Amino acid sequence: MDLRIFTEPQQGASYDTLLRVARTAEELGAFSAFFRSDHYLSMGGADGLPGPTDAWITLAGLARETSTIRLGTLMTAATFRLPGVLAIQVAQVDAMSGGRVEFGLGAGWYEQEHTAYGIPFPKERFGRLEEQLEIITGLWGTAPGETFDFAGEHYRLSGSPALPKPAQTRIPVLIGGSGPVRTPALAARFADEFNLPFASLEDTGAQFGRVRAAAEKAGRRAGDLVYSSALVACVGRDDAEVARRAAAIGREADELRANGLAGTPDEVVEKIGRYAAVGTERIYLQILDLDDLDHLELIASRVAPQLG
């Protein structure tokens, strides 16, 4: 099982805090990637101080201040950036990192943050997401010296030089969500990885099955995609430490045990095994207390070695 760190900086984190987490994750050697959300407004009553950090500016900084860990987003909001500009940004960060970027793209959903920062929030977003994926992957895949054109309902490009190119031959594309029809079909067309966040074992297995079927229908092998889950992590050496970490993020230990990866290392390993049994190959550990670096060390030393 591949473990990755997933952060939610909109809840309150500076760039320096994110850098400490990313460097710690890299140094521990148990985590293959550092990912972050793409939001500009806090949720659930968090004060969000000192204020939002931009996902791709953050990753550009981390690209130069880390050396081995992979970097990405769950998920970049298609509503935040024009597709041609986003293609340039992601390709540049990939070059800055030496080819360590992975690109998660979603439709965008949090209307209040759009209102707060003057970002248009169109009613129909799935079609825009689909066109963005066509454009961004098309720009990256255009042969050097050739141009890229696109005429869609939402975007038009003409005579684009399709530059710059990423450092990787293909930047891995992540698509996720629980939609039963359109989302699996979109993943079948564009995704290297399908991610289902914060879902039960039953729902995870069912949605992975839909994506696998959609991939086969599209002429791909279902196994060509990586299937991943994102779950909140709250691990402690004993019940008291679990309860302390749960309280620090405003949650109850029993609720986290039911809906996330919470408990002692052995409990968490057992729960991960159940996700593996329904098809999960990679887990994004949502870390909500970014000042608790001992939490990462515990997972690296007591959970990761049991996963093989």
PDB file of C-alpha atoms in Angstrom:
ATOM      1  CA  MET A   1       0.000   0.000   0.000  1.00  0.00           C
ATOM      2  CA  ASP A   2       1.337   3.381  -1.062  1.00  0.00           C
ATOM      3  CA  LEU A   3       0.898   6.079   1.595  1.00  0.00           C
ATOM      4  CA  ARG A   4       0.775   9.786   0.788  1.00  0.00           C
ATOM      5  CA  ILE A   5       0.320  12.920   2.877  1.00  0.00           C
ATOM      6  CA  PHE A   6      -2.675  15.129   2.079  1.00  0.00           C
ATOM      7  CA  THR A   7      -3.070  18.573   3.661  1.00  0.00           C
ATOM      8  CA  GLU A   8      -5.887  21.136   3.851  1.00  0.00           C
ATOM      9  CA  PRO A   9      -4.039  24.476   4.170  1.00  0.00           C
ATOM     10  CA  GLN A  10      -7.194  26.580   3.867  1.00  0.00           C
ATOM     11  CA  GLN A  11      -7.969  25.528   7.436  1.00  0.00           C
ATOM     12  CA  GLY A  12      -4.946  27.518   8.599  1.00  0.00           C
ATOM     13  CA  ALA A  13      -1.341  27.049   7.488  1.00  0.00           C
ATOM     14  CA  SER A  14       1.458  29.209   6.197  1.00  0.00           C
ATOM     15  CA  TYR A  15       3.850  28.201   3.436  1.00  0.00           C
ATOM     16  CA  ASP A  16       6.541  27.610   6.072  1.00  0.00           C
ATOM     17  CA  THR A  17       4.250  25.157   7.878  1.00  0.00           C
ATOM     18  CA  LEU A  18       3.596  23.276   4.655  1.00  0.00           C
ATOM     19  CA  LEU A  19       7.312  23.198   3.902  1.00  0.00           C
ATOM     20  CA  ARG A  20       8.036  21.623   7.302  1.00  0.00           C
ATOM     21  CA  VAL A  21       5.402  18.951   6.694  1.00  0.00           C
ATOM     22  CA  ALA A  22       6.634  18.202   3.171  1.00  0.00           C
ATOM     23  CA  ARG A  23      10.274  17.996   4.250  1.00  0.00           C
ATOM     24  CA  THR A  24       9.397  15.786   7.224  1.00  0.00           C
ATOM     25  CA  ALA A  25       7.377  13.466   4.993  1.00  0.00           C
ATOM     26  CA  GLU A  26      10.287  13.272   2.564  1.00  0.00           C
ATOM     27  CA  GLU A  27      12.878  12.646   5.277  1.00  0.00           C
ATOM     28  CA  LEU A  28      10.843   9.876   6.904  1.00  0.00           C
ATOM     29  CA  GLY A  29      10.875   7.934   3.642  1.00  0.00           C
ATOM     30  CA  ALA A  30       7.531   6.226   4.247  1.00  0.00           C
ATOM     31  CA  PHE A  31       5.407   8.558   2.125  1.00  0.00           C
ATOM     32  CA  SER A  32       5.640   8.773  -1.644  1.00  0.00           C
ATOM     33  CA  ALA A  33       4.016  12.172  -2.074  1.00  0.00           C
ATOM     34  CA  PHE A  34       2.872  15.419  -0.505  1.00  0.00           C
ATOM     35  CA  PHE A  35      -0.489  16.663  -1.746  1.00  0.00           C
ATOM     36  CA  ARG A  36      -2.597  19.651  -0.863  1.00  0.00           C
ATOM     37  CA  SER A  37      -6.126  20.854  -1.468  1.00  0.00           C
ATOM     38  CA  ASP A  38      -6.951  23.833  -3.701  1.00  0.00           C
ATOM     39  CA  HIS A  39      -9.202  26.119  -1.659  1.00  0.00           C
ATOM     40  CA  TYR A  40      -9.231  29.794  -0.722  1.00  0.00           C
ATOM     41  CA  LEU A  41     -11.676  29.738   2.191  1.00  0.00           C
ATOM     42  CA  SER A  42     -11.711  27.751   5.412  1.00  0.00           C
ATOM     43  CA  MET A  43     -14.533  25.376   6.312  1.00  0.00           C
ATOM     44  CA  GLY A  44     -16.314  24.156   9.398  1.00  0.00           C
ATOM     45  CA  GLY A  45     -15.617  27.159  11.599  1.00  0.00           C
ATOM     46  CA  ALA A  46     -11.807  27.165  11.306  1.00  0.00           C
ATOM     47  CA  ASP A  47     -10.321  30.671  11.341  1.00  0.00           C
ATOM     48  CA  GLY A  48      -8.041  29.865   8.413  1.00  0.00           C
ATOM     49  CA  LEU A  49      -5.256  32.091   9.740  1.00  0.00           C
ATOM     50  CA  PRO A  50      -2.918  33.406   8.447  1.00  0.00           C
ATOM     51  CA  GLY A  51      -4.999  33.117   5.265  1.00  0.00           C
ATOM     52  CA  PRO A  52      -5.072  31.022   2.115  1.00  0.00           C
ATOM     53  CA  THR A  53      -2.050  29.873   0.169  1.00  0.00           C
ATOM     54  CA  ASP A  54      -2.324  29.199  -3.559  1.00  0.00           C
ATOM     55  CA  ALA A  55      -1.912  25.535  -4.449  1.00  0.00           C
ATOM     56  CA  TRP A  56       0.385  25.914  -7.444  1.00  0.00           C
ATOM     57  CA  ILE A  57       2.489  28.699  -5.919  1.00  0.00           C
ATOM     58  CA  THR A  58       2.953  26.440  -2.884  1.00  0.00           C
ATOM     59  CA  LEU A  59       3.958  23.489  -5.052  1.00  0.00           C
ATOM     60  CA  ALA A  60       6.362  25.652  -7.054  1.00  0.00           C
ATOM     61  CA  GLY A  61       8.133  26.565  -3.817  1.00  0.00           C
ATOM     62  CA  LEU A  62       8.180  22.980  -2.607  1.00  0.00           C
ATOM     63  CA  ALA A  63       9.506  21.849  -5.990  1.00  0.00           C
ATOM     64  CA  ARG A  64      12.705  23.785  -5.287  1.00  0.00           C
ATOM     65  CA  GLU A  65      12.915  22.933  -1.563  1.00  0.00           C
ATOM     66  CA  THR A  66      12.405  19.166  -1.745  1.00  0.00           C
ATOM     67  CA  SER A  67      14.199  16.624  -3.880  1.00  0.00           C
ATOM     68  CA  THR A  68      12.453  13.234  -4.013  1.00  0.00           C
ATOM     69  CA  ILE A  69       8.865  13.382  -2.793  1.00  0.00           C
ATOM     70  CA  ARG A  70       6.155  13.703  -5.433  1.00  0.00           C
ATOM     71  CA  LEU A  71       3.893  16.758  -5.362  1.00  0.00           C
ATOM     72  CA  GLY A  72       0.274  17.273  -6.352  1.00  0.00           C
ATOM     73  CA  THR A  73      -3.271  18.455  -5.744  1.00  0.00           C
ATOM     74  CA  LEU A  74      -6.497  16.843  -4.568  1.00  0.00           C
ATOM     75  CA  MET A  75      -8.063  18.544  -6.456  1.00  0.00           C
ATOM     76  CA  THR A  76      -7.219  21.673  -8.429  1.00  0.00           C
ATOM     77  CA  ALA A  77     -10.492  23.518  -9.073  1.00  0.00           C
ATOM     78  CA  ALA A  78     -11.230  23.965 -12.772  1.00  0.00           C
ATOM     79  CA  THR A  79     -13.153  27.132 -11.900  1.00  0.00           C
ATOM     80  CA  PHE A  80     -10.060  28.896 -10.559  1.00  0.00           C
ATOM     81  CA  ARG A  81      -7.865  29.021 -13.670  1.00  0.00           C
ATOM     82  CA  LEU A  82      -8.135  29.129 -17.437  1.00  0.00           C
ATOM     83  CA  PRO A  83      -6.980  25.812 -18.930  1.00  0.00           C
ATOM     84  CA  GLY A  84      -4.161  27.224 -21.069  1.00  0.00           C
ATOM     85  CA  VAL A  85      -2.729  29.112 -18.107  1.00  0.00           C
ATOM     86  CA  LEU A  86      -3.087  26.089 -15.855  1.00  0.00           C
ATOM     87  CA  ALA A  87      -1.270  23.894 -18.392  1.00  0.00           C
ATOM     88  CA  ILE A  88       1.645  26.336 -18.340  1.00  0.00           C
ATOM     89  CA  GLN A  89       1.696  26.522 -14.537  1.00  0.00           C
ATOM     90  CA  VAL A  90       1.661  22.768 -13.976  1.00  0.00           C
ATOM     91  CA  ALA A  91       4.254  22.106 -16.695  1.00  0.00           C
ATOM     92  CA  GLN A  92       6.535  24.738 -15.171  1.00  0.00           C
ATOM     93  CA  VAL A  93       6.232  23.303 -11.664  1.00  0.00           C
ATOM     94  CA  ASP A  94       6.934  19.859 -13.100  1.00  0.00           C
ATOM     95  CA  ALA A  95      10.127  21.201 -14.670  1.00  0.00           C
ATOM     96  CA  MET A  96      11.060  22.977 -11.426  1.00  0.00           C
ATOM     97  CA  SER A  97      10.674  19.710  -9.517  1.00  0.00           C
ATOM     98  CA  GLY A  98      12.587  17.580 -12.001  1.00  0.00           C
ATOM     99  CA  GLY A  99       9.447  15.687 -13.000  1.00  0.00           C
ATOM    100  CA  ARG A 100       7.711  15.023  -9.664  1.00  0.00           C
ATOM    101  CA  VAL A 101       4.269  16.572 -10.248  1.00  0.00           C
ATOM    102  CA  GLU A 102       0.906  14.805 -10.311  1.00  0.00           C
ATOM    103  CA  PHE A 103      -2.184  16.696 -11.417  1.00  0.00           C
ATOM    104  CA  GLY A 104      -5.577  16.269  -9.807  1.00  0.00           C
ATOM    105  CA  LEU A 105      -8.374  18.265 -11.428  1.00  0.00           C
ATOM    106  CA  GLY A 106     -11.956  18.622 -10.265  1.00  0.00           C
ATOM    107  CA  ALA A 107     -14.955  20.708 -11.249  1.00  0.00           C
ATOM    108  CA  GLY A 108     -14.897  23.018  -8.206  1.00  0.00           C
ATOM    109  CA  TRP A 109     -17.774  22.968  -5.737  1.00  0.00           C
ATOM    110  CA  TYR A 110     -17.402  25.484  -2.886  1.00  0.00           C
ATOM    111  CA  GLU A 111     -19.501  28.438  -4.039  1.00  0.00           C
ATOM    112  CA  GLN A 112     -18.791  30.601  -0.992  1.00  0.00           C
ATOM    113  CA  GLU A 113     -15.046  30.796  -1.680  1.00  0.00           C
ATOM    114  CA  HIS A 114     -15.763  31.911  -5.222  1.00  0.00           C
ATOM    115  CA  THR A 115     -18.003  34.679  -3.928  1.00  0.00           C
ATOM    116  CA  ALA A 116     -15.451  35.703  -1.302  1.00  0.00           C
ATOM    117  CA  TYR A 117     -12.662  36.202  -3.843  1.00  0.00           C
ATOM    118  CA  GLY A 118     -14.634  37.341  -6.893  1.00  0.00           C
ATOM    119  CA  ILE A 119     -14.260  34.116  -8.871  1.00  0.00           C
ATOM    120  CA  PRO A 120     -17.130  33.249 -11.250  1.00  0.00           C
ATOM    121  CA  PHE A 121     -19.049  30.156 -10.194  1.00  0.00           C
ATOM    122  CA  PRO A 122     -20.840  28.847 -13.276  1.00  0.00           C
ATOM    123  CA  LYS A 123     -23.909  26.705 -12.830  1.00  0.00           C
ATOM    124  CA  GLU A 124     -22.699  24.088 -15.305  1.00  0.00           C
ATOM    125  CA  ARG A 125     -19.215  22.986 -14.289  1.00  0.00           C
ATOM    126  CA  PHE A 126     -18.809  19.380 -15.404  1.00  0.00           C
ATOM    127  CA  GLY A 127     -18.651  20.329 -19.081  1.00  0.00           C
ATOM    128  CA  ARG A 128     -15.982  22.903 -18.297  1.00  0.00           C
ATOM    129  CA  LEU A 129     -13.986  20.262 -16.423  1.00  0.00           C
ATOM    130  CA  GLU A 130     -14.188  17.918 -19.391  1.00  0.00           C
ATOM    131  CA  GLU A 131     -12.995  20.609 -21.800  1.00  0.00           C
ATOM    132  CA  GLN A 132     -10.177  21.611 -19.444  1.00  0.00           C
ATOM    133  CA  LEU A 133      -8.942  18.031 -19.368  1.00  0.00           C
ATOM    134  CA  GLU A 134      -9.074  17.844 -23.164  1.00  0.00           C
ATOM    135  CA  ILE A 135      -7.169  21.112 -23.500  1.00  0.00           C
ATOM    136  CA  ILE A 136      -4.525  20.563 -20.832  1.00  0.00           C
ATOM    137  CA  THR A 137      -3.666  17.012 -21.858  1.00  0.00           C
ATOM    138  CA  GLY A 138      -3.858  18.076 -25.510  1.00  0.00           C
ATOM    139  CA  LEU A 139      -1.397  20.916 -24.985  1.00  0.00           C
ATOM    140  CA  TRP A 140       1.049  18.680 -23.135  1.00  0.00           C
ATOM    141  CA  GLY A 141       0.710  15.945 -25.750  1.00  0.00           C
ATOM    142  CA  THR A 142       1.184  18.128 -28.830  1.00  0.00           C
ATOM    143  CA  ALA A 143       4.441  17.287 -30.597  1.00  0.00           C
ATOM    144  CA  PRO A 144       7.144  19.969 -30.446  1.00  0.00           C
ATOM    145  CA  GLY A 145       6.904  22.270 -33.437  1.00  0.00           C
ATOM    146  CA  GLU A 146       3.202  21.574 -33.935  1.00  0.00           C
ATOM    147  CA  THR A 147       0.281  23.720 -32.773  1.00  0.00           C
ATOM    148  CA  PHE A 148      -2.862  22.922 -30.825  1.00  0.00           C
ATOM    149  CA  ASP A 149      -6.406  24.055 -31.635  1.00  0.00           C
ATOM    150  CA  PHE A 150      -9.603  23.486 -29.712  1.00  0.00           C
ATOM    151  CA  ALA A 151     -13.161  24.673 -30.248  1.00  0.00           C
ATOM    152  CA  GLY A 152     -15.568  23.805 -27.448  1.00  0.00           C
ATOM    153  CA  GLU A 153     -18.623  25.220 -25.805  1.00  0.00           C
ATOM    154  CA  HIS A 154     -16.646  26.921 -23.049  1.00  0.00           C
ATOM    155  CA  TYR A 155     -13.103  27.414 -24.397  1.00  0.00           C
ATOM    156  CA  ARG A 156     -11.452  28.094 -27.762  1.00  0.00           C
ATOM    157  CA  LEU A 157      -7.727  27.884 -28.575  1.00  0.00           C
ATOM    158  CA  SER A 158      -6.203  28.629 -31.970  1.00  0.00           C
ATOM    159  CA  GLY A 159      -2.630  28.170 -33.098  1.00  0.00           C
ATOM    160  CA  SER A 160      -1.264  27.504 -29.609  1.00  0.00           C
ATOM    161  CA  PRO A 161       2.444  26.560 -29.629  1.00  0.00           C
ATOM    162  CA  ALA A 162       1.537  24.216 -26.740  1.00  0.00           C
ATOM    163  CA  LEU A 163       4.533  25.241 -24.682  1.00  0.00           C
ATOM    164  CA  PRO A 164       6.142  24.706 -22.264  1.00  0.00           C
ATOM    165  CA  LYS A 165       6.372  20.929 -22.084  1.00  0.00           C
ATOM    166  CA  PRO A 166       6.476  19.141 -18.708  1.00  0.00           C
ATOM    167  CA  ALA A 167       9.648  17.383 -17.621  1.00  0.00           C
ATOM    168  CA  GLN A 168       7.743  14.085 -17.519  1.00  0.00           C
ATOM    169  CA  THR A 169       6.654  12.428 -20.720  1.00  0.00           C
ATOM    170  CA  ARG A 170       3.196  12.266 -19.146  1.00  0.00           C
ATOM    171  CA  ILE A 171       2.139  14.019 -15.965  1.00  0.00           C
ATOM    172  CA  PRO A 172      -0.147  11.615 -14.064  1.00  0.00           C
ATOM    173  CA  VAL A 173      -3.724  12.884 -14.095  1.00  0.00           C
ATOM    174  CA  LEU A 174      -6.017  12.235 -11.125  1.00  0.00           C
ATOM    175  CA  ILE A 175      -9.799  12.379 -11.351  1.00  0.00           C
ATOM    176  CA  GLY A 176     -12.113  11.646  -8.458  1.00  0.00           C
ATOM    177  CA  GLY A 177     -15.625  11.791  -7.124  1.00  0.00           C
ATOM    178  CA  SER A 178     -18.704   9.745  -6.400  1.00  0.00           C
ATOM    179  CA  GLY A 179     -20.828  10.455  -9.461  1.00  0.00           C
ATOM    180  CA  PRO A 180     -22.077   7.099 -10.766  1.00  0.00           C
ATOM    181  CA  VAL A 181     -22.005   7.719 -14.535  1.00  0.00           C
ATOM    182  CA  ARG A 182     -20.250  10.831 -15.832  1.00  0.00           C
ATOM    183  CA  THR A 183     -17.331  10.682 -13.386  1.00  0.00           C
ATOM    184  CA  PRO A 184     -16.307   7.083 -14.213  1.00  0.00           C
ATOM    185  CA  ALA A 185     -16.595   7.857 -17.935  1.00  0.00           C
ATOM    186  CA  LEU A 186     -14.382  10.934 -17.539  1.00  0.00           C
ATOM    187  CA  ALA A 187     -11.826   8.932 -15.554  1.00  0.00           C
ATOM    188  CA  ALA A 188     -11.829   6.268 -18.256  1.00  0.00           C
ATOM    189  CA  ARG A 189     -10.936   8.899 -20.851  1.00  0.00           C
ATOM    190  CA  PHE A 190      -8.311  10.928 -19.022  1.00  0.00           C
ATOM    191  CA  ALA A 191      -7.187   9.507 -15.686  1.00  0.00           C
ATOM    192  CA  ASP A 192      -4.054   7.685 -14.667  1.00  0.00           C
ATOM    193  CA  GLU A 193      -5.484   7.484 -11.151  1.00  0.00           C
ATOM    194  CA  PHE A 194      -9.010   7.492  -9.766  1.00  0.00           C
ATOM    195  CA  ASN A 195      -9.490   8.845  -6.243  1.00  0.00           C
ATOM    196  CA  LEU A 196     -12.516   8.475  -4.003  1.00  0.00           C
ATOM    197  CA  PRO A 197     -12.293  10.656  -0.874  1.00  0.00           C
ATOM    198  CA  PHE A 198     -13.850  10.011   2.529  1.00  0.00           C
ATOM    199  CA  ALA A 199     -16.029   7.102   1.437  1.00  0.00           C
ATOM    200  CA  SER A 200     -17.120   3.932   3.193  1.00  0.00           C
ATOM    201  CA  LEU A 201     -15.743   0.545   2.264  1.00  0.00           C
ATOM    202  CA  GLU A 202     -18.987  -0.342   0.499  1.00  0.00           C
ATOM    203  CA  ASP A 203     -19.142   2.881  -1.501  1.00  0.00           C
ATOM    204  CA  THR A 204     -15.448   2.647  -2.357  1.00  0.00           C
ATOM    205  CA  GLY A 205     -15.751  -0.839  -3.795  1.00  0.00           C
ATOM    206  CA  ALA A 206     -18.864   0.076  -5.757  1.00  0.00           C
ATOM    207  CA  GLN A 207     -17.365   3.215  -7.306  1.00  0.00           C
ATOM    208  CA  PHE A 208     -14.102   1.490  -8.177  1.00  0.00           C
ATOM    209  CA  GLY A 209     -16.192  -1.157  -9.921  1.00  0.00           C
ATOM    210  CA  ARG A 210     -17.939   1.516 -11.987  1.00  0.00           C
ATOM    211  CA  VAL A 211     -14.623   3.063 -12.993  1.00  0.00           C
ATOM    212  CA  ARG A 212     -13.144  -0.291 -13.922  1.00  0.00           C
ATOM    213  CA  ALA A 213     -16.180  -1.066 -16.072  1.00  0.00           C
ATOM    214  CA  ALA A 214     -16.012   2.365 -17.726  1.00  0.00           C
ATOM    215  CA  ALA A 215     -12.316   1.873 -18.489  1.00  0.00           C
ATOM    216  CA  GLU A 216     -12.977  -1.477 -20.158  1.00  0.00           C
ATOM    217  CA  LYS A 217     -15.850   0.036 -22.147  1.00  0.00           C
ATOM    218  CA  ALA A 218     -13.503   2.788 -23.337  1.00  0.00           C
ATOM    219  CA  GLY A 219     -10.987   0.224 -24.589  1.00  0.00           C
ATOM    220  CA  ARG A 220      -8.564   0.474 -21.666  1.00  0.00           C
ATOM    221  CA  ARG A 221      -7.551  -2.189 -19.213  1.00  0.00           C
ATOM    222  CA  ALA A 222      -9.118  -1.531 -15.827  1.00  0.00           C
ATOM    223  CA  GLY A 223      -5.715  -2.156 -14.251  1.00  0.00           C
ATOM    224  CA  ASP A 224      -4.164   0.707 -16.189  1.00  0.00           C
ATOM    225  CA  LEU A 225      -5.558   3.061 -13.540  1.00  0.00           C
ATOM    226  CA  VAL A 226      -4.402   3.376  -9.938  1.00  0.00           C
ATOM    227  CA  TYR A 227      -7.314   3.299  -7.471  1.00  0.00           C
ATOM    228  CA  SER A 228      -6.890   5.448  -4.374  1.00  0.00           C
ATOM    229  CA  SER A 229      -8.725   6.595  -1.259  1.00  0.00           C
ATOM    230  CA  ALA A 230      -8.381   9.718   0.863  1.00  0.00           C
ATOM    231  CA  LEU A 231      -9.143   9.334   4.569  1.00  0.00           C
ATOM    232  CA  VAL A 232      -8.531  11.436   7.648  1.00  0.00           C
ATOM    233  CA  ALA A 233      -5.730  10.035   9.799  1.00  0.00           C
ATOM    234  CA  CYS A 234      -5.644  10.058  13.601  1.00  0.00           C
ATOM    235  CA  VAL A 235      -3.156   7.534  14.936  1.00  0.00           C
ATOM    236  CA  GLY A 236      -1.978   7.182  18.523  1.00  0.00           C
ATOM    237  CA  ARG A 237       0.169   4.795  20.498  1.00  0.00           C
ATOM    238  CA  ASP A 238      -2.772   4.210  22.852  1.00  0.00           C
ATOM    239  CA  ASP A 239      -6.378   5.328  23.287  1.00  0.00           C
ATOM    240  CA  ALA A 240      -5.377   8.437  25.213  1.00  0.00           C
ATOM    241  CA  GLU A 241      -3.119   9.629  22.408  1.00  0.00           C
ATOM    242  CA  VAL A 242      -5.805   8.909  19.820  1.00  0.00           C
ATOM    243  CA  ALA A 243      -8.294  10.949  21.856  1.00  0.00           C
ATOM    244  CA  ARG A 244      -5.814  13.809  22.234  1.00  0.00           C
ATOM    245  CA  ARG A 245      -5.159  13.950  18.495  1.00  0.00           C
ATOM    246  CA  ALA A 246      -8.870  13.758  17.724  1.00  0.00           C
ATOM    247  CA  ALA A 247      -9.609  16.629  20.101  1.00  0.00           C
ATOM    248  CA  ALA A 248      -6.861  18.710  18.504  1.00  0.00           C
ATOM    249  CA  ILE A 249      -8.721  18.618  15.184  1.00  0.00           C
ATOM    250  CA  GLY A 250     -12.177  19.052  16.707  1.00  0.00           C
ATOM    251  CA  ARG A 251     -13.345  15.487  16.161  1.00  0.00           C
ATOM    252  CA  GLU A 252     -14.377  12.510  18.285  1.00  0.00           C
ATOM    253  CA  ALA A 253     -12.180   9.422  18.351  1.00  0.00           C
ATOM    254  CA  ASP A 254     -15.090   6.997  17.876  1.00  0.00           C
ATOM    255  CA  GLU A 255     -16.389   8.941  14.868  1.00  0.00           C
ATOM    256  CA  LEU A 256     -12.925   8.936  13.317  1.00  0.00           C
ATOM    257  CA  ARG A 257     -12.569   5.210  13.919  1.00  0.00           C
ATOM    258  CA  ALA A 258     -15.828   4.699  12.020  1.00  0.00           C
ATOM    259  CA  ASN A 259     -15.203   7.102   9.150  1.00  0.00           C
ATOM    260  CA  GLY A 260     -11.439   7.435   8.832  1.00  0.00           C
ATOM    261  CA  LEU A 261      -8.149   5.806   9.748  1.00  0.00           C
ATOM    262  CA  ALA A 262      -8.065   6.242  13.491  1.00  0.00           C
ATOM    263  CA  GLY A 263      -6.819   4.225  16.411  1.00  0.00           C
ATOM    264  CA  THR A 264      -3.625   2.485  17.365  1.00  0.00           C
ATOM    265  CA  PRO A 265      -1.174   1.511  14.620  1.00  0.00           C
ATOM    266  CA  ASP A 266      -2.510  -2.048  14.577  1.00  0.00           C
ATOM    267  CA  GLU A 267      -6.109  -0.821  14.284  1.00  0.00           C
ATOM    268  CA  VAL A 268      -5.189   1.455  11.402  1.00  0.00           C
ATOM    269  CA  VAL A 269      -3.282  -1.290   9.600  1.00  0.00           C
ATOM    270  CA  GLU A 270      -6.320  -3.552   9.897  1.00  0.00           C
ATOM    271  CA  LYS A 271      -8.605  -0.837   8.481  1.00  0.00           C
ATOM    272  CA  ILE A 272      -6.214  -0.192   5.600  1.00  0.00           C
ATOM    273  CA  GLY A 273      -6.326  -3.908   4.863  1.00  0.00           C
ATOM    274  CA  ARG A 274     -10.092  -3.690   4.481  1.00  0.00           C
ATOM    275  CA  TYR A 275      -9.740  -0.860   1.981  1.00  0.00           C
ATOM    276  CA  ALA A 276      -7.132  -2.869   0.106  1.00  0.00           C
ATOM    277  CA  ALA A 277      -9.619  -5.735  -0.114  1.00  0.00           C
ATOM    278  CA  VAL A 278     -12.113  -3.538  -2.031  1.00  0.00           C
ATOM    279  CA  GLY A 279      -9.457  -2.298  -4.448  1.00  0.00           C
ATOM    280  CA  THR A 280      -7.618   0.609  -2.832  1.00  0.00           C
ATOM    281  CA  GLU A 281      -3.978   0.653  -3.913  1.00  0.00           C
ATOM    282  CA  ARG A 282      -2.962   4.045  -2.538  1.00  0.00           C
ATOM    283  CA  ILE A 283      -4.131   6.056   0.459  1.00  0.00           C
ATOM    284  CA  TYR A 284      -3.927   9.803   0.951  1.00  0.00           C
ATOM    285  CA  LEU A 285      -3.709  10.405   4.686  1.00  0.00           C
ATOM    286  CA  GLN A 286      -5.515  13.648   5.449  1.00  0.00           C
ATOM    287  CA  ILE A 287      -3.393  15.312   8.126  1.00  0.00           C
ATOM    288  CA  LEU A 288      -5.325  18.138   9.794  1.00  0.00           C
ATOM    289  CA  ASP A 289      -2.951  19.124  12.625  1.00  0.00           C
ATOM    290  CA  LEU A 290       0.043  20.294  10.612  1.00  0.00           C
ATOM    291  CA  ASP A 291       2.067  21.214  13.687  1.00  0.00           C
ATOM    292  CA  ASP A 292       2.046  17.622  14.983  1.00  0.00           C
ATOM    293  CA  LEU A 293       5.030  16.213  13.131  1.00  0.00           C
ATOM    294  CA  ASP A 294       5.296  13.373  15.666  1.00  0.00           C
ATOM    295  CA  HIS A 295       2.069  12.063  14.123  1.00  0.00           C
ATOM    296  CA  LEU A 296       3.867  11.572  10.803  1.00  0.00           C
ATOM    297  CA  GLU A 297       6.777   9.869  12.554  1.00  0.00           C
ATOM    298  CA  LEU A 298       4.422   7.446  14.306  1.00  0.00           C
ATOM    299  CA  ILE A 299       2.705   6.505  11.042  1.00  0.00           C
ATOM    300  CA  ALA A 300       6.064   6.101   9.320  1.00  0.00           C
ATOM    301  CA  SER A 301       7.542   3.923  12.057  1.00  0.00           C
ATOM    302  CA  ARG A 302       4.531   1.877  13.234  1.00  0.00           C
ATOM    303  CA  VAL A 303       2.033   1.740  10.361  1.00  0.00           C
ATOM    304  CA  ALA A 304       3.979   1.855   7.112  1.00  0.00           C
ATOM    305  CA  PRO A 305       6.331  -1.080   7.908  1.00  0.00           C
ATOM    306  CA  GLN A 306       3.319  -3.384   8.406  1.00  0.00           C
ATOM    307  CA  LEU A 307       1.920  -2.634   4.945  1.00  0.00           C
ATOM    308  CA  GLY A 308       4.705  -4.256   2.944  1.00  0.00           C
TER     309      GLY A 308
END
